Every structure is written in C-alpha cells, then in structure tokens.
XYZ file of C-alpha atoms in Angstrom:
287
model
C 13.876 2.598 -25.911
C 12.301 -0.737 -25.544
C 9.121 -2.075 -27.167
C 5.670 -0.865 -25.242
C 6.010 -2.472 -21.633
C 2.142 -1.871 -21.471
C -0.507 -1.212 -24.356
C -4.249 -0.610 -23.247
C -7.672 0.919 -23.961
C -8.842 4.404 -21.934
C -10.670 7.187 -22.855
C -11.821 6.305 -26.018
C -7.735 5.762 -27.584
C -4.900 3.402 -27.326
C -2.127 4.013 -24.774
C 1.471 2.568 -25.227
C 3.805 3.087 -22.161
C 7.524 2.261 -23.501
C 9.900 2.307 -20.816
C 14.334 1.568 -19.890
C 13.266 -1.980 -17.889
C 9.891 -3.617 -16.331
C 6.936 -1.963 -15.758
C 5.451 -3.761 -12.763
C 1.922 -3.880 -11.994
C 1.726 -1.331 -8.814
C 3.264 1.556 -11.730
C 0.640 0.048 -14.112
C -1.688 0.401 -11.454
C -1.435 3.614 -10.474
C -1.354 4.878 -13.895
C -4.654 2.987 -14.700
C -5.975 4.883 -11.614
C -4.823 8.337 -12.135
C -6.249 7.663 -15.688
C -9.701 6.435 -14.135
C -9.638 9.735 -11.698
C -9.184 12.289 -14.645
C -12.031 10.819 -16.539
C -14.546 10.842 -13.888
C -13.971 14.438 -13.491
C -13.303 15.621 -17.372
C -15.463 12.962 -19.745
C -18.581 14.542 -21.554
C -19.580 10.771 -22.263
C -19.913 9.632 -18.705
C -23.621 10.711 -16.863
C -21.558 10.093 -13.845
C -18.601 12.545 -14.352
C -18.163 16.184 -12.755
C -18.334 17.335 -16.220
C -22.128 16.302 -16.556
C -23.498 16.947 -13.195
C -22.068 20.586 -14.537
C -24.402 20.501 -17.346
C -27.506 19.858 -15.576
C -27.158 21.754 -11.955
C -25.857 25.063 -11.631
C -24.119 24.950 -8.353
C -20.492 25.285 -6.625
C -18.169 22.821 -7.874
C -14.554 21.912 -6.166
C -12.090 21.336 -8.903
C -8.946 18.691 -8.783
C -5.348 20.278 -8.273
C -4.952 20.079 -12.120
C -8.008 21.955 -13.264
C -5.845 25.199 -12.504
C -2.653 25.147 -14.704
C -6.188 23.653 -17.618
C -8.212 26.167 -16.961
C -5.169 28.892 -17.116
C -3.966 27.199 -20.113
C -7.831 27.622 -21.441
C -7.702 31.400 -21.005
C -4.216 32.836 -22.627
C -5.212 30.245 -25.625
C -8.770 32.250 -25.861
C -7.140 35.488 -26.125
C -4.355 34.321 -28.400
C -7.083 33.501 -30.868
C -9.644 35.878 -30.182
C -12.219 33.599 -28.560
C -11.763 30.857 -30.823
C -10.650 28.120 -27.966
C -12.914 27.513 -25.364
C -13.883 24.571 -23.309
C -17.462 26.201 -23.323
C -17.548 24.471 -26.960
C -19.103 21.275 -25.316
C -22.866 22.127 -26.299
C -21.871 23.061 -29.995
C -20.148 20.094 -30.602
C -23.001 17.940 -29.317
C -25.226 20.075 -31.453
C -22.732 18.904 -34.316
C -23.939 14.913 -33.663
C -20.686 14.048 -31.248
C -22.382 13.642 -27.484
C -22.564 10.929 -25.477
C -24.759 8.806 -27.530
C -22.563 8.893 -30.566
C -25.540 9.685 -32.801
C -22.944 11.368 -35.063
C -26.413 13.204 -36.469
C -26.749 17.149 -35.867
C -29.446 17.944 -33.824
C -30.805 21.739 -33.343
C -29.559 25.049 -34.705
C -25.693 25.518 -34.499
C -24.609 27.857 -31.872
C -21.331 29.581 -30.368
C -20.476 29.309 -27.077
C -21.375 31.259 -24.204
C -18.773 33.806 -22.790
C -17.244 32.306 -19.604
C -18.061 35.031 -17.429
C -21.766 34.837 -19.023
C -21.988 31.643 -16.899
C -18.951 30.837 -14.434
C -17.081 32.253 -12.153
C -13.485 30.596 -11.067
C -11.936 31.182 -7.474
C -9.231 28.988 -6.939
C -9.985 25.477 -7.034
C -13.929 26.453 -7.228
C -15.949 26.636 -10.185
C -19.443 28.727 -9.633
C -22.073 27.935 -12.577
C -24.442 30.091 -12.691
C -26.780 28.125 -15.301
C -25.991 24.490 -16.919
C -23.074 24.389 -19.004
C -21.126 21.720 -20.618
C -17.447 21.696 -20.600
C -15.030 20.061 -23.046
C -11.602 20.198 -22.397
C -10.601 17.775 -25.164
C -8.416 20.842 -26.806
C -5.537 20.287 -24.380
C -6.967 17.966 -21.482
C -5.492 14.887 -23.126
C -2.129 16.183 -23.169
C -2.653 16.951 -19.636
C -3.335 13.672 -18.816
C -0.239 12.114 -20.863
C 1.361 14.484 -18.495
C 0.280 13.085 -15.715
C 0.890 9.440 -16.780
C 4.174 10.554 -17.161
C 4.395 12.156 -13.432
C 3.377 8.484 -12.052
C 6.181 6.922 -13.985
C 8.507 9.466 -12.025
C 7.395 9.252 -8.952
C 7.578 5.163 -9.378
C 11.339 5.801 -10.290
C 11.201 5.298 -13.824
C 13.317 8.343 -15.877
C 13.338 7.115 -18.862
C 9.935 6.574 -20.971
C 7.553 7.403 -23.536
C 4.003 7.937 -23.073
C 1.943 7.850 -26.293
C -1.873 8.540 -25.966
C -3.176 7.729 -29.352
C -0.217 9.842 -31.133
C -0.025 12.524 -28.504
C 3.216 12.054 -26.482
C 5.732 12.484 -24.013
C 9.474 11.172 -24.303
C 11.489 11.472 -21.202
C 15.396 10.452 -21.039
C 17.388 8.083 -23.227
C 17.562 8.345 -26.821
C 15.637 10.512 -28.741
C 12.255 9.350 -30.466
C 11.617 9.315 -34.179
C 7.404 10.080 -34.663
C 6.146 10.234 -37.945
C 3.386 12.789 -39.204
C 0.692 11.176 -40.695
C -0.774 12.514 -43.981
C -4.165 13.897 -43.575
C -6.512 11.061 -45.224
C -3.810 8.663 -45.999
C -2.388 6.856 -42.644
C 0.058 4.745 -45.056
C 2.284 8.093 -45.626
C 4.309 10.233 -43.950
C 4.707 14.330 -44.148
C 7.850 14.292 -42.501
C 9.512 12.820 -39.211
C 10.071 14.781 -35.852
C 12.945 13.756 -33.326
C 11.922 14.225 -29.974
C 14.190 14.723 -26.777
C 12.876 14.682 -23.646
C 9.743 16.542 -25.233
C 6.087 16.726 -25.919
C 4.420 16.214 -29.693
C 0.814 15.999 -30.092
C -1.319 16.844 -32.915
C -4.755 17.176 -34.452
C -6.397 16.758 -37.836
C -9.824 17.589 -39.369
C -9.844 13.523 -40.800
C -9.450 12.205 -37.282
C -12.997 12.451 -35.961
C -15.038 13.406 -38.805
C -18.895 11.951 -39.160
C -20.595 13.875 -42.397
C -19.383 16.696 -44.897
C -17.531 19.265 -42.779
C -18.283 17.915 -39.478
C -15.668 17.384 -37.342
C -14.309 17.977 -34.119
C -12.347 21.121 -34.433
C -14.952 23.729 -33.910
C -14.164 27.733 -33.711
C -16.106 28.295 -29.973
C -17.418 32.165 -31.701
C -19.185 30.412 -34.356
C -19.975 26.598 -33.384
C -18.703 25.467 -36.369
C -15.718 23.447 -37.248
C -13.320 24.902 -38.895
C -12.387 24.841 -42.537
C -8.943 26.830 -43.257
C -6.472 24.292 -41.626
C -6.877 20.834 -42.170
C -3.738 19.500 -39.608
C -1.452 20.233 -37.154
C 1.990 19.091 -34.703
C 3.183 20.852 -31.925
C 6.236 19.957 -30.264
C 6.170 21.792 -26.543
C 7.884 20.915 -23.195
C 4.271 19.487 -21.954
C 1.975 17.386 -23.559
C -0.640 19.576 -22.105
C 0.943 22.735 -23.992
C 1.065 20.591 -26.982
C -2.196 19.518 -27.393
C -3.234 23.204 -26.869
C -1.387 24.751 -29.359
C -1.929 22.091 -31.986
C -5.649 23.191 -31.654
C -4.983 26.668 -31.355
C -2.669 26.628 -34.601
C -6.576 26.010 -36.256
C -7.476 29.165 -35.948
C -4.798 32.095 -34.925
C -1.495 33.700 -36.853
C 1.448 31.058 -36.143
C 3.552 33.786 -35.208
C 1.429 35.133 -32.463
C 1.408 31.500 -30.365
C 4.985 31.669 -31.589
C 5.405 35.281 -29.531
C 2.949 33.446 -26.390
C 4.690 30.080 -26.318
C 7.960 28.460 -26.634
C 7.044 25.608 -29.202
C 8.100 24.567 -32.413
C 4.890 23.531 -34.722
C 3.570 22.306 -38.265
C 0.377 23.128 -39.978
C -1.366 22.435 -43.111
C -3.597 24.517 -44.570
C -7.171 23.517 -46.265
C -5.120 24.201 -49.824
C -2.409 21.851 -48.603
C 0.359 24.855 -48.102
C 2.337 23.855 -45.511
C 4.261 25.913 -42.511
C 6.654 25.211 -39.943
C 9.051 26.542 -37.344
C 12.210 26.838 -38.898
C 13.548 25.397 -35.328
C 11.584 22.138 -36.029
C 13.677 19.324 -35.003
C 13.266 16.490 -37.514
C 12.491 16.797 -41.725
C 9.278 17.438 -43.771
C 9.338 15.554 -47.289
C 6.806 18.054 -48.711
C-alpha cells in the first residue's frame, strides 16, 4: 500500500486515505461530502446538527438510511452489557465537562441515562421524542462513518485502500496492514502489532480523552460515570462500525459474551494492567 494519497482534518481527528494509485479530487470530494453529511446529522458540538435540534424540541424526526443498521447496532450492544451502552449517554457526558463548549469542567449532579423507551420511539427511518434528549453515538458512529468513506472509495472504483480515522480503520484488498497498539499513557510504545486483511480495527482507551481525575469519555450509560475496570481496548471486526462498538462494549461486559454475539477477535486491558485476547487474534502482543 502506498503512502496516504490524502491526509485531512474532520470531526475533531485526522483522516489518512492510503490507496493502489491516485486519488483524484471528485473521490476526495465526495468523501469530504459524505463526511460533511454524517456530521450535520450525528455531531453533539454543532447547534445546527439533527442531533441538537433533538435536544431542545421533542418532535418527529426522519433519520438518514444509516441511522438503522446504528441504531440496531445500539440495541443488541445494550443488552449484551446490561444497559451499559447507550447513545442516550449524551447528557451525562456533558454533565462530565465534554459538551460543545469544551469547558472540560463538570457541571450539575451526575446522572444515568434515560431508558430509550422512557423518551423515543423508533419506526423505521423515524425517530419520535417524546421530551428533549441528547444523543451520542460516538460508541460506534465513527466506525460507521470510516465505513462509509470506504463505500465512496468503491463506488469511485478504487478496491484497494485503507481508511484510518484517527486509529480506527478499514483495510480493503492488497497486502495486509501492520497497526500497532499503542500503550495506554505512553504513545512511544507498542503492546503488540495486529495484521489486518481486508478488515476493520478500531479501539478506545480511558487516556485518549481524559480532562481531570477519572473523567473521561467512556461512561457506563446506568450510572453516568466513566468507567474504571478497563483502561483499553482493540477490536478487529469485518466493519469499522462493529469495531468501534465492541471496543466500547469490551469496557464493560464478559469478553466471552460479545464473543458468543459477534464474530470479532479483540484485546483488552484491565485497570490492573492484566491483559486478554482472542486466541484467534491475528498479529503478536509483547506483554
């Protein structure tokens, strides 16, 4: 695979699109656009988004074509850990300090999130909300939108690629791809290496959006509080969008129940740095 045939700035991370040959600038183009469209439906930080009009009028809401395999992916993750994943979590973490305004302060008493059908109702591509809610979808929506990245490539005629969203990726044809896993706290080493063939890896870490003493972005949706018993984890998945699911949901449920759910291979580190892994990982840990 090439060097990155496009590197660039969206939704708050670095992309790098590596492709077999020239990426011209209608493909760059439309993946800029589809990348533009997501956010103005899914970002919490935008006043303009779908997302916020959500959270201040209660209304009937028509959802993009992708909001169903989400909001599908959303619900088997909430019963595989017991409530625990929810993209009802948006008020709690804004609670935590991380809205909009980046005040990275918590502001007001801590609290879980509401039970979806306490306050929406889902037919088809329509969204009822019943009182003002804020959604977050950042558990799996940026895999979904590597995903879709990825679909634009394809449908521009390019098979062979890798789409990397600020570490959560996509490789498609060619040669495999070597990824690293990045030490929690320490970004010059290495826990091991993962080969990827035409598959997904993203993962998540307590140290990657932290702001204070135990406040980060992983939060359990039954308490409103982040979690402290895993401190990182890799999920290798057919989708990006399954990826970056699991990786979250390996915070907070039994490995080998999202084993049982979903065909995925995974690594996670625990808070006392024990670490376990699919013995059908493809790649080496050095710890």
């Amino acid at each position: 695979m090439r060097r990155p045939e496009a590197s660039f700035d969206a939704i708050g991370t670095r992309w790098s699109i590596h492709v077999d040959g020239p990426l011209d600038v209608v493909t760059l183009a439309r993946v800029r656009s589809r990348i533009a469209a997501y956010d103005a439906v899914w970002s919490r930080f935008r006043e303009d988004s779908l997302v916020a009009r959500m959270s201040r009028e209660p209304g009937t809401y028509r959802l993009p074509a992708e909001a169903g395999p989400l909001l599908d992916l959303y619900a088997t993750l909430a019963r595989c850990t017991d409530g625990a994943v929810s993209p009802l979590v948006g008020r709690s973490i804004v609670r935590l300090g991380y809205g909009a305004d980046y005040a990275l302060r918590p502001a007001g008493a801590v609290q879980a999130a509401p039970a979806w059908g306490d306050v929406l109702e889902r037919d088809g591509d329509t969204l009822v909300v019943r009182e003002p809610v804020l959604l977050d979808v950042g558990a799996a929506g940026k895999g979904q939108l590597v995903d879709l990245v990825a679909a634009e490539l394809r449908d521009c005629g390019i098979e062979q690629y890798v789409v990397d969203a600020g570490g959560d990726l996509v490789h498609r044809g060619g040669e495999s791809f070597r990824v690293a896993l990045q030490q929690p706290g320490d970004p010059t080493r290495a826990i091991g290496v993962v080969e990827l063939d035409g598959a997904a890896l993203c993962g998540s870490a307590v140290d990657r959006r932290a702001w204070g003493d135990g406040l980060h972005h992983v939060v359990d949706a039954r308490t409103g509080l982040p979690t402290q018993d895993v401190t990182a984890t890799w999920v290798v998945a057919d989708s990006a969008m399954l990826a970056d699911g699991l990786a979250t949901a390996h915070f907070f449920a039994d490995p080998d129940r999202l084993e049982a759910a979903f065909d995925h291979t995974y690594v996670r580190i625990g808070s006392d740095g024990r670490v376990r892994y699919s013995l059908g990982l493809c790649g080496e840990l050095f710890t």
